[in-house]
mmCIF file of C-alpha atoms in Angstrom:
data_model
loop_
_atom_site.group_PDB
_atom_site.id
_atom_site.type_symbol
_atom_site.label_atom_id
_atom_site.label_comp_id
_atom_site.label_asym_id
_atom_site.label_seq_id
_atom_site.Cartn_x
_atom_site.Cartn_y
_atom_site.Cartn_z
ATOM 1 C CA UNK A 186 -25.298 6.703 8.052
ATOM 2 C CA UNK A 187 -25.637 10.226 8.678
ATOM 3 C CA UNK A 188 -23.267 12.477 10.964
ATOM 4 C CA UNK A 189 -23.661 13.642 14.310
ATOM 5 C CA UNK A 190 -23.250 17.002 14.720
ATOM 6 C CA UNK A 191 -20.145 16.678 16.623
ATOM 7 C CA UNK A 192 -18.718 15.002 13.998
ATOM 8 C CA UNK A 193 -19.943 17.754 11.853
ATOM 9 C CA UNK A 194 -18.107 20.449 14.029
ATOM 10 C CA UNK A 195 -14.971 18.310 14.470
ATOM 11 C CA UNK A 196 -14.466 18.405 10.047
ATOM 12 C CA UNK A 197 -15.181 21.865 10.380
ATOM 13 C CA UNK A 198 -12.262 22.906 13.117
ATOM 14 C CA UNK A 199 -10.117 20.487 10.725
ATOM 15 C CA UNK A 200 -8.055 22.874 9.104
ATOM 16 C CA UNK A 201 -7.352 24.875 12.331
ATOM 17 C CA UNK A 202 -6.336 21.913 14.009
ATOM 18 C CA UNK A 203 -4.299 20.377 11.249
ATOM 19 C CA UNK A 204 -2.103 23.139 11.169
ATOM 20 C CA UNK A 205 -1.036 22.976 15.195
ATOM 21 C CA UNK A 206 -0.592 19.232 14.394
ATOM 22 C CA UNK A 207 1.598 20.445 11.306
ATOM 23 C CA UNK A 208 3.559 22.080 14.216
ATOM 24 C CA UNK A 209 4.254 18.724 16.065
ATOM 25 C CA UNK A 210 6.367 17.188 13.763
ATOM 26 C CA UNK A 211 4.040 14.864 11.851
ATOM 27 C CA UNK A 212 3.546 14.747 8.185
ATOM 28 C CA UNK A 213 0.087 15.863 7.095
ATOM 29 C CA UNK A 214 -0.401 13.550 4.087
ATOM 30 C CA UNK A 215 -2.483 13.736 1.374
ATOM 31 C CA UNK A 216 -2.275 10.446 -0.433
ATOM 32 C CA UNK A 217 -4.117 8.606 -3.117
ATOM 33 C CA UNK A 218 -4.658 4.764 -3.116
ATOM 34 C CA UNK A 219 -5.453 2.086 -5.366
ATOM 35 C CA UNK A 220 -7.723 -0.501 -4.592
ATOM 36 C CA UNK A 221 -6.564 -4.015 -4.790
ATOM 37 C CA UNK A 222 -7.684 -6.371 -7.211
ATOM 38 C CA UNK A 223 -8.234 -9.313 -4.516
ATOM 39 C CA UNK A 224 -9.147 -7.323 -1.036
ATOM 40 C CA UNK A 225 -9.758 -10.153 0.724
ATOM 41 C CA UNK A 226 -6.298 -12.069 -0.230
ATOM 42 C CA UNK A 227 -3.929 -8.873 0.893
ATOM 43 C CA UNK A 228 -3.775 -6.881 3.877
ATOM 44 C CA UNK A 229 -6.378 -4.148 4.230
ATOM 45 C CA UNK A 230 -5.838 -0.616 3.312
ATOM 46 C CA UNK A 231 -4.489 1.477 6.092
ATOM 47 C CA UNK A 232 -5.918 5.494 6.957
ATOM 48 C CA UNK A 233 -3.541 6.877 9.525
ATOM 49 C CA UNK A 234 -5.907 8.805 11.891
ATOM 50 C CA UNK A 235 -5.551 10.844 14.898
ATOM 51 C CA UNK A 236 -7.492 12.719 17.770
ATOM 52 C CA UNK A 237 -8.795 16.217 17.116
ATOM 53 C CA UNK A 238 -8.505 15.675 13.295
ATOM 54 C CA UNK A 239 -11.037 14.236 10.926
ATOM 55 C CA UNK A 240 -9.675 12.545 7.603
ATOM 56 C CA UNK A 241 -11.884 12.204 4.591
ATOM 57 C CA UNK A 242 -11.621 9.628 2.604
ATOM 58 C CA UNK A 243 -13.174 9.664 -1.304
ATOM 59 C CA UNK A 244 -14.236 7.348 -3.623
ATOM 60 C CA UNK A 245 -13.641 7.571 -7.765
ATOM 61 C CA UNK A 246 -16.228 4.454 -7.774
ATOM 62 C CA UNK A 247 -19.818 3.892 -6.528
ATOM 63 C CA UNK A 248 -18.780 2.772 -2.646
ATOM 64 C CA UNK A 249 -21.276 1.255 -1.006
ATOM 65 C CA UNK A 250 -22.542 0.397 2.676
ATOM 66 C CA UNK A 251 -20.192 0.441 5.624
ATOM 67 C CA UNK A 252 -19.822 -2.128 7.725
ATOM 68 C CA UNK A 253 -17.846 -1.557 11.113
ATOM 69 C CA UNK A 254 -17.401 -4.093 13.638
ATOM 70 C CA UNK A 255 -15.552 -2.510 16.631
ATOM 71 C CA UNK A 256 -18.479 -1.636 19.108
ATOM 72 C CA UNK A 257 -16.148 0.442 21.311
ATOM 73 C CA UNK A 258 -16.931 4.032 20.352
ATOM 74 C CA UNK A 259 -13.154 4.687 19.145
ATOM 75 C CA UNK A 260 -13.871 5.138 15.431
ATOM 76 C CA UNK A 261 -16.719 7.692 13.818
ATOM 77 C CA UNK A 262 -17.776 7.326 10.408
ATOM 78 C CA UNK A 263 -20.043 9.480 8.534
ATOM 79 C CA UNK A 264 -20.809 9.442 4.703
ATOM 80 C CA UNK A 265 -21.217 12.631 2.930
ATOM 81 C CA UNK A 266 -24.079 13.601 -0.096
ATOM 82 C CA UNK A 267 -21.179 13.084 -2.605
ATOM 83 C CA UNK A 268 -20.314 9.724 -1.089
ATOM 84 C CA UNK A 269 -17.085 10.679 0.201
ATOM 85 C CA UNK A 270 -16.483 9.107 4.016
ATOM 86 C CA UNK A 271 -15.626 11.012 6.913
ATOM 87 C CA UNK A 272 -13.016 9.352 9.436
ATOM 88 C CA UNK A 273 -12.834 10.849 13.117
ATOM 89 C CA UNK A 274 -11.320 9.178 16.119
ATOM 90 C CA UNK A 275 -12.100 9.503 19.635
ATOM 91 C CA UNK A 276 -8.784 9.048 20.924
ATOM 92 C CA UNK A 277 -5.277 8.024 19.317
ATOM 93 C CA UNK A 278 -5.115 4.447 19.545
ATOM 94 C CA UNK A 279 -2.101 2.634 20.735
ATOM 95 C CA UNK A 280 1.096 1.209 18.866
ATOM 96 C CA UNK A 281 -0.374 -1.860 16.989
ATOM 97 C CA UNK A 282 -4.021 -0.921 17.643
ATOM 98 C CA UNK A 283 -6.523 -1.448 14.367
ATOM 99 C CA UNK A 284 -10.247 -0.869 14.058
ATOM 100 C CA UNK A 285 -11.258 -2.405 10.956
ATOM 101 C CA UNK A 286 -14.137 -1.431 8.707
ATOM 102 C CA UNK A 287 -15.527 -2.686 5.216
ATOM 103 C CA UNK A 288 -17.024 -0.674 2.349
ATOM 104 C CA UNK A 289 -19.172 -2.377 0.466
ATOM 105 C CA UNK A 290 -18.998 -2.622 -3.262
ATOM 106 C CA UNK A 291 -20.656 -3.824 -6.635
ATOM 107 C CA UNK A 292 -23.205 -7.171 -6.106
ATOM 108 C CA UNK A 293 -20.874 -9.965 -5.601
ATOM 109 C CA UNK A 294 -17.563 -8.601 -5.307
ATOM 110 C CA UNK A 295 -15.607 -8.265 -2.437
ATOM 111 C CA UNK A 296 -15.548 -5.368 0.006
ATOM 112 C CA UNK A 297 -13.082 -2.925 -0.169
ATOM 113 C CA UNK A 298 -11.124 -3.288 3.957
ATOM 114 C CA UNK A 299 -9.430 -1.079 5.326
ATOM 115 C CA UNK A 300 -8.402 -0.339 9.015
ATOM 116 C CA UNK A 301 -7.765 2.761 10.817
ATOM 117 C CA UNK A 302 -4.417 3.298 12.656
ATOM 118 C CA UNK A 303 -2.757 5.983 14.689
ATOM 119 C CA UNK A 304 0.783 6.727 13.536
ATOM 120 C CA UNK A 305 3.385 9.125 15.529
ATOM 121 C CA UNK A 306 4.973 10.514 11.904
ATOM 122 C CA UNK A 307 2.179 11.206 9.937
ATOM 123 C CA UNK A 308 -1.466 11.758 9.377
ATOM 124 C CA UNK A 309 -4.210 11.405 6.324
ATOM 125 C CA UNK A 310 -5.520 14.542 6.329
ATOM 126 C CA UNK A 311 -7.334 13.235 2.352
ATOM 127 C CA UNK A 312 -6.945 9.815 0.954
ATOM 128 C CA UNK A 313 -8.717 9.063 -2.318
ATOM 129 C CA UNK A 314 -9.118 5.587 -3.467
ATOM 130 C CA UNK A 315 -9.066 4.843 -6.974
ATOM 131 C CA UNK A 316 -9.569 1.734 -8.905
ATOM 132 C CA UNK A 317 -6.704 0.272 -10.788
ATOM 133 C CA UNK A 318 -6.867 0.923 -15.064
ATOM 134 C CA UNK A 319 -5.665 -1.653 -17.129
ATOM 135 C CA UNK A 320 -2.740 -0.141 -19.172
ATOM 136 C CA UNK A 321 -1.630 -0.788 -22.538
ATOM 137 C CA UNK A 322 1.527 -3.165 -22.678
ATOM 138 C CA UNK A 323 0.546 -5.586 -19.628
ATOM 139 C CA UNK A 324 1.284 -8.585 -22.038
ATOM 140 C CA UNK A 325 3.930 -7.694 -22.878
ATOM 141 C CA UNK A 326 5.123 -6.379 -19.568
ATOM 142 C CA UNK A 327 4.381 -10.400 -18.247
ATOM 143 C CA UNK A 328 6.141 -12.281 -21.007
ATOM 144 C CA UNK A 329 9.290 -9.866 -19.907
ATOM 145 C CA UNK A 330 8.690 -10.692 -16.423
ATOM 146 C CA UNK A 331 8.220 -14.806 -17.348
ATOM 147 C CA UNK A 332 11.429 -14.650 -19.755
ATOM 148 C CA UNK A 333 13.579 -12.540 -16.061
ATOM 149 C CA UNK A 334 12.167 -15.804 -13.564
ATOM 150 C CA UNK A 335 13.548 -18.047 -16.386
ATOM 151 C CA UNK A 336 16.921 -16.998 -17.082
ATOM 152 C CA UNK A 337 19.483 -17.630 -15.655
ATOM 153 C CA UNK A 338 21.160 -16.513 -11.838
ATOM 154 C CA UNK A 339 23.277 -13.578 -13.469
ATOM 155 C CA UNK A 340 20.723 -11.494 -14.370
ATOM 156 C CA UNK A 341 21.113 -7.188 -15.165
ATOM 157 C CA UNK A 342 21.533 -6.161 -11.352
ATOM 158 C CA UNK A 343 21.406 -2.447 -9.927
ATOM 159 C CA UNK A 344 23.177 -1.916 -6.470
ATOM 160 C CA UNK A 345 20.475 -1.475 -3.416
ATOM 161 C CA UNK A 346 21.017 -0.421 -0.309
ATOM 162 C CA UNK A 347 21.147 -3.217 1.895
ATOM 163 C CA UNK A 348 18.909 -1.349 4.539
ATOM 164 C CA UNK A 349 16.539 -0.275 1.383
ATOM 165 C CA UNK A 350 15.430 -3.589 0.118
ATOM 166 C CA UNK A 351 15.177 -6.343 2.979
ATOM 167 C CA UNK A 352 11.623 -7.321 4.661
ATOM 168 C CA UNK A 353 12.093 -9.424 7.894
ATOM 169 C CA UNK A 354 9.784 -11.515 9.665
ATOM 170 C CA UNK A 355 11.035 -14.088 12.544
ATOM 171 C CA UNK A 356 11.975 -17.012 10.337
ATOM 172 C CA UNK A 357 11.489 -15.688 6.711
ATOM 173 C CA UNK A 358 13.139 -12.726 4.729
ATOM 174 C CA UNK A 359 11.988 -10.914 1.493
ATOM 175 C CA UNK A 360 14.623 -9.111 -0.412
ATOM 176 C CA UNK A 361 14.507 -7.142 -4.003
ATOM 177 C CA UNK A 362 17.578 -8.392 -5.628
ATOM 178 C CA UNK A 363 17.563 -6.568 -8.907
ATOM 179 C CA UNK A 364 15.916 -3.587 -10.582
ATOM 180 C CA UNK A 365 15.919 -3.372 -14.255
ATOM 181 C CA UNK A 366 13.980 -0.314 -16.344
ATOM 182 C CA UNK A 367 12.571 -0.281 -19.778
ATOM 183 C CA UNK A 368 11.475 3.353 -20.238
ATOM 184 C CA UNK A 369 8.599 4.218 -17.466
ATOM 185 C CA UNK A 370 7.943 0.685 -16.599
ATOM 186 C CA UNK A 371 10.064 -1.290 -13.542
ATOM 187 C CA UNK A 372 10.786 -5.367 -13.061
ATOM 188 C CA UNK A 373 12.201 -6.025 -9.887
ATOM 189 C CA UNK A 374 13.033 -9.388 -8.801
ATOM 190 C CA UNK A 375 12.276 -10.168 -5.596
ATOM 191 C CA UNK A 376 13.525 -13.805 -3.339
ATOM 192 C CA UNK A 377 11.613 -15.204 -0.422
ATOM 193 C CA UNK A 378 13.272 -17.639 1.997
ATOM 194 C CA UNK A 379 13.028 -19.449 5.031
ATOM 195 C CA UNK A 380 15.612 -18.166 7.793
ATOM 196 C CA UNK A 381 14.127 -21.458 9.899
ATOM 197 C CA UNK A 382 14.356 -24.874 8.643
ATOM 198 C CA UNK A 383 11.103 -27.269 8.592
ATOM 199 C CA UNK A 384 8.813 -23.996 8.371
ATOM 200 C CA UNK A 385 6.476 -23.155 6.408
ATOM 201 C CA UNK A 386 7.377 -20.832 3.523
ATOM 202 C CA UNK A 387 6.374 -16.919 4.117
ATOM 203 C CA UNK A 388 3.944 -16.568 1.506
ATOM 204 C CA UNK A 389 4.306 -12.635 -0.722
ATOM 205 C CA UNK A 390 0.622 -12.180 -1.776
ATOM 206 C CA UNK A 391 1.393 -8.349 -2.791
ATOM 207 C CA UNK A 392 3.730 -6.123 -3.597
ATOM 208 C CA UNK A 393 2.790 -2.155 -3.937
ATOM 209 C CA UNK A 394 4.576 0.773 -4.710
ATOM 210 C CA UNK A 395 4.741 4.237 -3.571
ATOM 211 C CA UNK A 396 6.060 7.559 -4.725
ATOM 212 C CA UNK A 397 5.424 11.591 -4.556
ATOM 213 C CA UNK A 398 3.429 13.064 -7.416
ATOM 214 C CA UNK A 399 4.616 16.829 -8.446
ATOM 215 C CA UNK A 400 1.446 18.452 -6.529
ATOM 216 C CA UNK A 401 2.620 16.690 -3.286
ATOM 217 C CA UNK A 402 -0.382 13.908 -3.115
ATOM 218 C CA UNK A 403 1.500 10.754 -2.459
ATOM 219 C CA UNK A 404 0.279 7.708 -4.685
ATOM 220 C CA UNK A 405 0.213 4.271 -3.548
ATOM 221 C CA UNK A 406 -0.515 1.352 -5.521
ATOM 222 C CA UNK A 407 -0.448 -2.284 -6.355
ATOM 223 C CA UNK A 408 1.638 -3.941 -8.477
ATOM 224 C CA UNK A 409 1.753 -7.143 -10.593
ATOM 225 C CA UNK A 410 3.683 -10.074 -9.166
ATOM 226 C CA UNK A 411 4.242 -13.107 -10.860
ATOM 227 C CA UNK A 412 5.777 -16.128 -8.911
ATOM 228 C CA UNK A 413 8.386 -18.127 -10.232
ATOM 229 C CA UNK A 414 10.401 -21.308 -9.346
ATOM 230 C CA UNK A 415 11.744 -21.820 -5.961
ATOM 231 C CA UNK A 416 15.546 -22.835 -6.435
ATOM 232 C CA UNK A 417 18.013 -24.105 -3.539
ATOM 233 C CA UNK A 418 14.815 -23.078 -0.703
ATOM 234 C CA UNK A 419 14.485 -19.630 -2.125
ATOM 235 C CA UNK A 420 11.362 -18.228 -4.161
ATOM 236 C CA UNK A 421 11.544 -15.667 -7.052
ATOM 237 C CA UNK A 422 9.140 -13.121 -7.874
ATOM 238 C CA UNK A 423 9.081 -10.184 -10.056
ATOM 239 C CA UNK A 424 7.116 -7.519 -9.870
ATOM 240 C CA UNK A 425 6.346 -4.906 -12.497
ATOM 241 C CA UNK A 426 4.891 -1.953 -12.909
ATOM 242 C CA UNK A 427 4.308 1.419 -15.098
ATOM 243 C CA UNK A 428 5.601 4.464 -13.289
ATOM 244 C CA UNK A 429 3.118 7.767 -13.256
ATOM 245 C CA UNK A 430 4.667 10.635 -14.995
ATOM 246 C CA UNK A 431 6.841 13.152 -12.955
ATOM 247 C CA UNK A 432 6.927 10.177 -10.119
ATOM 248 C CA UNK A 433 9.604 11.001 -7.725
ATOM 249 C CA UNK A 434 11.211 8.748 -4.246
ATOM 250 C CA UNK A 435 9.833 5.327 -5.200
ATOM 251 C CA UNK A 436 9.377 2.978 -2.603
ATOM 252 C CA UNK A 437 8.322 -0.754 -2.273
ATOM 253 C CA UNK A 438 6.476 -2.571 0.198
ATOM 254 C CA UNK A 439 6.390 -6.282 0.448
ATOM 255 C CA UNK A 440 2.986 -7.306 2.284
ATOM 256 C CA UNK A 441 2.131 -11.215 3.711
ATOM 257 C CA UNK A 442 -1.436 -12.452 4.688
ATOM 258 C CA UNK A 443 -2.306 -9.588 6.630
ATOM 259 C CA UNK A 444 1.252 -8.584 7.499
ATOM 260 C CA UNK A 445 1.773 -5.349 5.618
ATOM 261 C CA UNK A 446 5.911 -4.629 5.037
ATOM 262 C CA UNK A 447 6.404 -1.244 5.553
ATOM 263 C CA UNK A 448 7.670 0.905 2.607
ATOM 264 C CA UNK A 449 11.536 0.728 1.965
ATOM 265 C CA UNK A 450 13.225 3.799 -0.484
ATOM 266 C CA UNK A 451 14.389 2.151 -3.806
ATOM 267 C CA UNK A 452 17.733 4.575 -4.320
ATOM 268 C CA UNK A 453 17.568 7.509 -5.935
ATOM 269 C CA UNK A 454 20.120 6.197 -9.006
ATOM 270 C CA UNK A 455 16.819 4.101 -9.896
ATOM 271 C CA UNK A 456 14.587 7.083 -11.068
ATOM 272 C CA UNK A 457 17.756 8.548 -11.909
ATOM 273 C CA UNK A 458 18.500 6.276 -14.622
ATOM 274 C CA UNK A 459 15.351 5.328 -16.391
ATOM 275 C CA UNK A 460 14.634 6.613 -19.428
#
């Protein structure tokens, strides 16, 4: 796919036109994601686009074709010589308005989704998509998580914010009820219920995490969840997860089959407090 040369001019003007947005009262975000292990079991990634601004999006991987399927003209992409993708839009799109597109990757894996949203606070100005790195400790991290879903209700609790930690659909609700920190690393146990009788339980297929990096790039990324026993109509997870150094304002997100939760602030006493 090569760009047009109106797509070519529109990344140029860019950085002209990013700083009258700047002037509008949106966030211009730079943010870096990491690619889920399972696209095609979580919600897609999300690039927050808008009119008169191009956002690039880079790869640290080998990406390959791109695949989109809306035929309307709203959405230009154009790959770059280093493989980097260039996202334009025609026009802002509408509250609740997705184009989705795939990027292809290694023979017999997945593709990578994402979809392409307008959003009135903010704007990707440079997302780069990483691939998650196994760290050191993961074992060890799960057998903690296991031995938190087993014990018993009165577990090591930090106060949150009721307004911080709830995810609502119309008959389920997803709540973190308890942080606890060892060091860098975060287990948060998180229960699922039904606000409806005789539904079907809201299934959590991911949780991720975001927070600000000291050069400003915000990182957002995947963590592990491990389900545990549903007691009394309510399910437990707990999620866990090594925090980057110098991390600061971590949020969660709480995402259903294609339902993305939006990201909630975990309070400040949180960072505050670990190690």
């Amino acid at each position: 796919m090569r760009p047009g040369p109106c797509l070519l001019l529109l990344l140029l003007l860019s950085t002209s036109a990013a700083a009258r947005d700047g002037s509008s009262g949106r966030a211009l975000q730079l943010r870096t994601l990491v690619a889920p292990f399972r696209p095609g079991e979580v919600p897609p990634l999300e690039l927050r686009a808008s009119a008169g601004l191009t956002t690039l999006v880079q790869f640290d991987f080998q990406a390959g074709a791109v695949e989109l399927t809306e035929e309307g003209g709203l959405v230009q992409l154009a790959r770059l010589g280093d493989g980097s993708l260039v996202v334009a839009l025609t026009r802002n799109l509408a509250p609740g308005e997705q184009v989705p597109f795939t990027v292809a990757l290694e023979p017999g894996a997945e593709p990578l989704r994402f979809v392409v949203v307008t959003r009135r606070e903010a704007v990707d100005l440079r997302v780069q998509v990483v691939r998650a790195r196994h760290s050191d400790g993961e074992d060890a991290a799960e057998h903690v998580a296991r031995e938190l879903l087993a014990g018993p209700e009165a577990r090591p609790m930090l106060a949150l914010p009721q307004a911080a930690r709830k995810r609502d659909t119309r008959d389920a609700r997803a709540q973190v009820q308890s942080v606890v920190w060892m060091g860098p690393r975060l287990f948060a146990i998180v229960a699922v219920w039904n606000q409806k009788k005789g539904t079907a339980p809201w299934r959590l297929v991911q949780a991720r995490l975001r927070t600000s990096l000291a050069d400003g790039v915000l990182l957002e990324w995947p963590v592990r969840l491990l389900p545990g026993p549903a007691r009394a109509g309510k399910q437990l997870h707990v999620l866990t997860s090594l925090l980057p150094e110098g991390a600061s304002g971590l949020e969660v997100a709480l995402d259903g089959e294609d339902s993305p939760g939006s990201f909630k602030p975990l309070p400040p006493a949180a960072m505050d407090e670990s190690p």
